[in-house]
PDB file of C-alpha atoms in Angstrom:
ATOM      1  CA  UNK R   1      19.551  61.939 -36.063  1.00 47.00           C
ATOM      2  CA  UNK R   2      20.539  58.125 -36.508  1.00 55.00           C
ATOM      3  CA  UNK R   3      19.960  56.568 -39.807  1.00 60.00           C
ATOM      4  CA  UNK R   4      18.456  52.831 -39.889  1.00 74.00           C
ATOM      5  CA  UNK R   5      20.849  50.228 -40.946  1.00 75.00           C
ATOM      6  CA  UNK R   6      19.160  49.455 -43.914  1.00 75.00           C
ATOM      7  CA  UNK R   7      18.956  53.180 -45.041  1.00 77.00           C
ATOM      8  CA  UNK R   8      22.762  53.368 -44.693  1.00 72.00           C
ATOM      9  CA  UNK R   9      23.369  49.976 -46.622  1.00 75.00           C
ATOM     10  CA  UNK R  10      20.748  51.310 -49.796  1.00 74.00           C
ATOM     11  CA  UNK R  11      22.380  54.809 -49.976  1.00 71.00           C
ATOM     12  CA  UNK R  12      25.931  53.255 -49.761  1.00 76.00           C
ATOM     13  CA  UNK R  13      24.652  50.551 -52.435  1.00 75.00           C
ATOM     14  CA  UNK R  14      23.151  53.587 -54.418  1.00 70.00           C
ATOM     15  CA  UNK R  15      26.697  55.653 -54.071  1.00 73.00           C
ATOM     16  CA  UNK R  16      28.772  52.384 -55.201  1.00 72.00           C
ATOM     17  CA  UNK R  17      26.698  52.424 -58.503  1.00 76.00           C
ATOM     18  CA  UNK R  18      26.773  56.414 -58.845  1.00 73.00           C
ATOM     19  CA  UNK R  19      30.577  56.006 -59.151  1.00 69.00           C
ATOM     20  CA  UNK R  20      31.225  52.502 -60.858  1.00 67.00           C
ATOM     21  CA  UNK R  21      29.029  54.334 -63.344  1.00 68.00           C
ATOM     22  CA  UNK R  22      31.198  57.614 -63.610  1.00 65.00           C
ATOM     23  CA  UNK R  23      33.846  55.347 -64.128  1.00 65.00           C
ATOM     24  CA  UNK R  24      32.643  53.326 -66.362  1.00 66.00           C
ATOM     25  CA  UNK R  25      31.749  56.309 -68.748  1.00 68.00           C
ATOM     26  CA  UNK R  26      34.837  58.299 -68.252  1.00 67.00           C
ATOM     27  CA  UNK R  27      37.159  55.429 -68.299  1.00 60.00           C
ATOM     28  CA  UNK R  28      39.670  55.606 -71.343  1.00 57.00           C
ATOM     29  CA  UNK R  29      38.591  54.412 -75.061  1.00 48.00           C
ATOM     30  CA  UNK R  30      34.993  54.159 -73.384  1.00 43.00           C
ATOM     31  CA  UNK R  31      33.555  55.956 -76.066  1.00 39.00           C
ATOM     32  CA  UNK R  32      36.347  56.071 -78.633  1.00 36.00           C
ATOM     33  CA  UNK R  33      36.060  52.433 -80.271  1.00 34.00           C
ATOM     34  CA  UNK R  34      32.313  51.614 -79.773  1.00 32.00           C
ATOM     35  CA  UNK R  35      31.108  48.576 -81.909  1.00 32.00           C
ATOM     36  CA  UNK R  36      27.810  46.921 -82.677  1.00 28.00           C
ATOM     37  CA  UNK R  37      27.647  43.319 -81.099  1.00 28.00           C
ATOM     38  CA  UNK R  38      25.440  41.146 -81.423  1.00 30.00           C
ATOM     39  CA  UNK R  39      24.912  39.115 -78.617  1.00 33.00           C
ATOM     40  CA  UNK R  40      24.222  35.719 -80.035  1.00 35.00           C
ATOM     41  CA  UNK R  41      21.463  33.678 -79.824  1.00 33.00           C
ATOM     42  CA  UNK R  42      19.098  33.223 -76.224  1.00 36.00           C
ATOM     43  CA  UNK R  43      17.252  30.664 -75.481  1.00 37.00           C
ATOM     44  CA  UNK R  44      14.028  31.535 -78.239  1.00 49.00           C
ATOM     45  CA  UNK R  45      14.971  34.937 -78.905  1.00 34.00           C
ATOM     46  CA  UNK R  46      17.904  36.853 -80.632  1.00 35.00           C
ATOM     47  CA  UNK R  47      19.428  39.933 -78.186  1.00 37.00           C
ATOM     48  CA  UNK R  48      21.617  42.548 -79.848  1.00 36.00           C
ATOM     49  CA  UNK R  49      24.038  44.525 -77.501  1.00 39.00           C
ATOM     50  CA  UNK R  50      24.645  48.119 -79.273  1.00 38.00           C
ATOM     51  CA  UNK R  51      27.267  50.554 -78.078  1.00 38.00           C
ATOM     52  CA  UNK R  52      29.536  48.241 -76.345  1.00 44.00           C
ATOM     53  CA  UNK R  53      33.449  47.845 -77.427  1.00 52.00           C
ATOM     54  CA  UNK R  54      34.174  43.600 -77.644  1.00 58.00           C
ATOM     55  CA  UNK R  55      36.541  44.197 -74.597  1.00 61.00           C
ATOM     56  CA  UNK R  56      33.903  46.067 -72.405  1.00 76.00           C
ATOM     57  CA  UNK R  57      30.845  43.869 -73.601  1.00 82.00           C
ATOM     58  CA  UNK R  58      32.039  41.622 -70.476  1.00 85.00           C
ATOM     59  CA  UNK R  59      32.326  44.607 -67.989  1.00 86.00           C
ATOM     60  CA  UNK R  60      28.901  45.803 -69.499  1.00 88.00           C
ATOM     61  CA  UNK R  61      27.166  42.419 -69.011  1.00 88.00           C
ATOM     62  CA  UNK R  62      28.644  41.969 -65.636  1.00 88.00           C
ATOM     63  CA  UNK R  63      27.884  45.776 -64.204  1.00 89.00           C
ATOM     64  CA  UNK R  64      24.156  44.575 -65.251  1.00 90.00           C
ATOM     65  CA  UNK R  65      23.733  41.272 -63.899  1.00 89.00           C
ATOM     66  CA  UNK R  66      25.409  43.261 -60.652  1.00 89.00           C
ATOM     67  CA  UNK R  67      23.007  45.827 -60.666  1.00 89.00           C
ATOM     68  CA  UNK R  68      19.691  43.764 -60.978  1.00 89.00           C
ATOM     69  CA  UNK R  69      20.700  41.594 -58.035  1.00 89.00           C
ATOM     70  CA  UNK R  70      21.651  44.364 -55.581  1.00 88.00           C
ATOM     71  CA  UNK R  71      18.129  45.809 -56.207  1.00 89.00           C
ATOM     72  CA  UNK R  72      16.829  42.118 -55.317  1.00 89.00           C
ATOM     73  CA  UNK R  73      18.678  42.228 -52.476  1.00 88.00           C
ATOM     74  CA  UNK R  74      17.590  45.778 -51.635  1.00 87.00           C
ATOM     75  CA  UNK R  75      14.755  45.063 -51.814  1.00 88.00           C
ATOM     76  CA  UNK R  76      15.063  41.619 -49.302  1.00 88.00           C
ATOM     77  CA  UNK R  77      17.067  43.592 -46.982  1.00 86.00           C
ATOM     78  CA  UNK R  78      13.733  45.806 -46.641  1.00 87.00           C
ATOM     79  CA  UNK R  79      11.361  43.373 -46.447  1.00 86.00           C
ATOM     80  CA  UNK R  80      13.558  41.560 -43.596  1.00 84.00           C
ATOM     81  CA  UNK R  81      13.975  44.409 -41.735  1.00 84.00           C
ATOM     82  CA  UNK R  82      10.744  45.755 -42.098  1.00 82.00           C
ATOM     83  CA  UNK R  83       8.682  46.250 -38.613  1.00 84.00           C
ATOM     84  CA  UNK R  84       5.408  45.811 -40.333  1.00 87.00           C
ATOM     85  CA  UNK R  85       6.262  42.138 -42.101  1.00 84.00           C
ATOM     86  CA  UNK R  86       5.660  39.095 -40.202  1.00 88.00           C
ATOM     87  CA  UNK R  87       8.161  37.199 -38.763  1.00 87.00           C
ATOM     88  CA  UNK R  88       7.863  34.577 -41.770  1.00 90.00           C
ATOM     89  CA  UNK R  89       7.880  36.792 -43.995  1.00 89.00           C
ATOM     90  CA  UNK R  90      10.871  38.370 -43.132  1.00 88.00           C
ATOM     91  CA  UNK R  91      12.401  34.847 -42.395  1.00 89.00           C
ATOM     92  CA  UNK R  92      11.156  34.124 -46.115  1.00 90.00           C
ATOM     93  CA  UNK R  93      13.165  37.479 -47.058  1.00 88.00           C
ATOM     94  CA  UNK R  94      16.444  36.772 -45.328  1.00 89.00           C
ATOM     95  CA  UNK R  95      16.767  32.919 -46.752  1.00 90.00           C
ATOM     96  CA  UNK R  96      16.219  34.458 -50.300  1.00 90.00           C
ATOM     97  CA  UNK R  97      18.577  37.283 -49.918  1.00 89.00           C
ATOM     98  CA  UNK R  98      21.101  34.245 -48.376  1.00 89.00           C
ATOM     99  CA  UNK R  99      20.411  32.450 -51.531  1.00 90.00           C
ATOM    100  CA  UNK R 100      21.044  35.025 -53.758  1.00 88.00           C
ATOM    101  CA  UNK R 101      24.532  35.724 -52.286  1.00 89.00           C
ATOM    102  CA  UNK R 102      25.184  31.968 -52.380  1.00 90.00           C
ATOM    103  CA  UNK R 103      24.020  31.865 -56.127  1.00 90.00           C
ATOM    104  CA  UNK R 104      25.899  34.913 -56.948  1.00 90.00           C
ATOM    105  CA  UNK R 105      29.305  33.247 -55.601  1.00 91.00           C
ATOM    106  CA  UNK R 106      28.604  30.328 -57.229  1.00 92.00           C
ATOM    107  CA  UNK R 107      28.680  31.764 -60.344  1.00 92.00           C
ATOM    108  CA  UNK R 108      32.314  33.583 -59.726  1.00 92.00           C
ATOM    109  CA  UNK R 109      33.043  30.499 -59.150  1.00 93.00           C
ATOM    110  CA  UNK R 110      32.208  28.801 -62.446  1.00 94.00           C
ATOM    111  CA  UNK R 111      33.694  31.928 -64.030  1.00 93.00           C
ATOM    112  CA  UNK R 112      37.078  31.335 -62.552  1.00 94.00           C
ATOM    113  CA  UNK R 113      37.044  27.775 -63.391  1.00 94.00           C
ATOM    114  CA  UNK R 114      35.874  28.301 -67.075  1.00 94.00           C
ATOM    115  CA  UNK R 115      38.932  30.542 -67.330  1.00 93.00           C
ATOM    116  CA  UNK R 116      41.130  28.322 -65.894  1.00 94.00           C
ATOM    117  CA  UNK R 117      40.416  26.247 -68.520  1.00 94.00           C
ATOM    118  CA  UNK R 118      41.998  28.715 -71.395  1.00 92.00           C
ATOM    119  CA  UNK R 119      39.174  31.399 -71.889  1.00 91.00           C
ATOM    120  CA  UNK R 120      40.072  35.178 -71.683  1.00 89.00           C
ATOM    121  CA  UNK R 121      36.900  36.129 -69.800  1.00 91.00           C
ATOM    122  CA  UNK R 122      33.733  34.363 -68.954  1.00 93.00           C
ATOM    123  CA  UNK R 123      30.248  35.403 -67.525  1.00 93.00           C
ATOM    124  CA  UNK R 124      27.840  33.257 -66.305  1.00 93.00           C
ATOM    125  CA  UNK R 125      24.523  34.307 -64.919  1.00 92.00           C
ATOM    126  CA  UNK R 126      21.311  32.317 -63.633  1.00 90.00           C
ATOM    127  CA  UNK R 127      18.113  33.117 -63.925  1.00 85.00           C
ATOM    128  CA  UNK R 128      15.198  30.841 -63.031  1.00 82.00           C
ATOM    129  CA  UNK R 129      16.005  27.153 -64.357  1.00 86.00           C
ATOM    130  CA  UNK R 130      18.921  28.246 -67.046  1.00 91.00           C
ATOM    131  CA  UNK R 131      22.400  28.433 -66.744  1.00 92.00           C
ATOM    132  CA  UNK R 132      23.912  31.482 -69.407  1.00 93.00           C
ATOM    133  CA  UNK R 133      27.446  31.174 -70.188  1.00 94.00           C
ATOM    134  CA  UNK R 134      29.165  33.680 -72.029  1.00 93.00           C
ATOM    135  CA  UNK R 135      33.177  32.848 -73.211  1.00 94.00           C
ATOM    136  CA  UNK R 136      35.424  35.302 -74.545  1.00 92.00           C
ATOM    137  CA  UNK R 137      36.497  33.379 -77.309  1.00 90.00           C
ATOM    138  CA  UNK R 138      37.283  32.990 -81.293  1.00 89.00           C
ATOM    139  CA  UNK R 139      35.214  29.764 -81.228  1.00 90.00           C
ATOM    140  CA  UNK R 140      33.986  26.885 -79.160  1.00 91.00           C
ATOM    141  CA  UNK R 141      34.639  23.016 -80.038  1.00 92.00           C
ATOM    142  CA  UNK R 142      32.065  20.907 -78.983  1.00 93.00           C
ATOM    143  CA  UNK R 143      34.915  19.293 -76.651  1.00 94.00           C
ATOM    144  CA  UNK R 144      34.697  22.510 -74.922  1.00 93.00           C
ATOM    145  CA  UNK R 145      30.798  23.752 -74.670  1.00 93.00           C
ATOM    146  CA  UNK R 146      30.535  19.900 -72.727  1.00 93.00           C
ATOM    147  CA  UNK R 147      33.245  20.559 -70.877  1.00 94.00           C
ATOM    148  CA  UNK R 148      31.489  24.169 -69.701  1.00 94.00           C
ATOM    149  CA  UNK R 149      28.491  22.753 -69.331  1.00 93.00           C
ATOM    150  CA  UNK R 150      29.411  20.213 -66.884  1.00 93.00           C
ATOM    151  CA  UNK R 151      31.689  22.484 -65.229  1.00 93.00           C
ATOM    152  CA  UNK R 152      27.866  24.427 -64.692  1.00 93.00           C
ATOM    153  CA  UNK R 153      25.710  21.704 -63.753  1.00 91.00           C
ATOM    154  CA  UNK R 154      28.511  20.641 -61.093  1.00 92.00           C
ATOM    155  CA  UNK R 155      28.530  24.023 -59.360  1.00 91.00           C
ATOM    156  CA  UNK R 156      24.967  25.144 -60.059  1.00 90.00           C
ATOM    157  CA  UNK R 157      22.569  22.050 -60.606  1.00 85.00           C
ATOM    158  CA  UNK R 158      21.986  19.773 -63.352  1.00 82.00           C
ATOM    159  CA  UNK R 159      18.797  20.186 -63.352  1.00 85.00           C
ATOM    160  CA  UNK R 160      18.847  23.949 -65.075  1.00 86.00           C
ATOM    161  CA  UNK R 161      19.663  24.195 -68.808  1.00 90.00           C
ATOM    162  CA  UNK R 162      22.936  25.400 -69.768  1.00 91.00           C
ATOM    163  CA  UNK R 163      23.591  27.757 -72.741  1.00 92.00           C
ATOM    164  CA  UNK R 164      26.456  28.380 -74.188  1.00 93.00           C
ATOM    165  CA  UNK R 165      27.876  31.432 -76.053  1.00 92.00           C
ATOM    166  CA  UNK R 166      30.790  32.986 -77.138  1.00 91.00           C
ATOM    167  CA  UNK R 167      32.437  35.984 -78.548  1.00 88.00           C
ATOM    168  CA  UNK R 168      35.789  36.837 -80.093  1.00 83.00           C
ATOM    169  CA  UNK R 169      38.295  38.847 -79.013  1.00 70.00           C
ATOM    170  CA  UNK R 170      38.715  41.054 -81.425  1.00 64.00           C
TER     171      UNK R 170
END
């Protein structure tokens, strides 16, 4: 019996998060140094981040942001491939899921340029029409939050608002 192509993709997908989350839960001092963080302050609303160690709070925030667009994508990859779509839809479905990935590199790529710039870690993540940029850092100058936030607009519009936050490292 042949499987679809999409059916292999979303069980390999569904494997891939099975086991970065195995590791992720046995990997050493996972459990043994677990802190209360809070996660600063969002854009009207405070967020607190509770069982996460300062050094995973990164891997945590990343895995998550990960996880929510793979399901997106799932989810496009289903619609585009599905027999009983039209062909705009499906056309719709493929451009998004193309944007997405575009969006998503985009964003390593203000990562890797915010830590070329001194920072231990940084995440950024869009959503809708803001920009959220975490830093792993003791504190920010304002020197630096303009600096990230053009760094942002350049590589992911300046028409979306930017927030900045940081952390310390411990």
């Amino acid at each position: 019996m042949l499987l679809k192509k999409q059916t292999v993709w979303l069980l390999t997908m569904l494997s891939l998060i099975i086991v970065l989350s195995v590791y992720y839960i046995t990997a050493p001092g996972g459990t043994d140094d677990l802190a209360y963080l809070e996660a600063g302050k969002k854009s009207g609303k405070d967020a607190t981040v509770s069982g996460v160690a300062n050094d995973d709070l990164f891997t945590a925030l990343r895995l998550e942001r990960d996880e929510v667009r793979d399901e997106m994508s799932a989810d496009y990859v289903a619609v585009a491939g599905s027999e009983d779509a039209s062909a705009e839809v499906q056309a719709d479905a493929w451009a998004k899921m193309t944007e997405l990935q575009s969006l998503t590199m985009q964003e390593s790529t203000v990562e890797t340029l915010i830590k070329s710039m001194g920072f231990d870690d940084a995440l950024v993540s869009t959503m809708n029409n803001q920009i959220k940029v975490i830093v792993k850092a003791d504190k920010l100058s304002k020197k630096e939050v303009v600096e990230i936030m053009n760094v942002a607009n350049e590589h992911l519009g300046s028409s979306k608002t930017v927030a900045v936050e940081y952390h310390a490292s411990k």
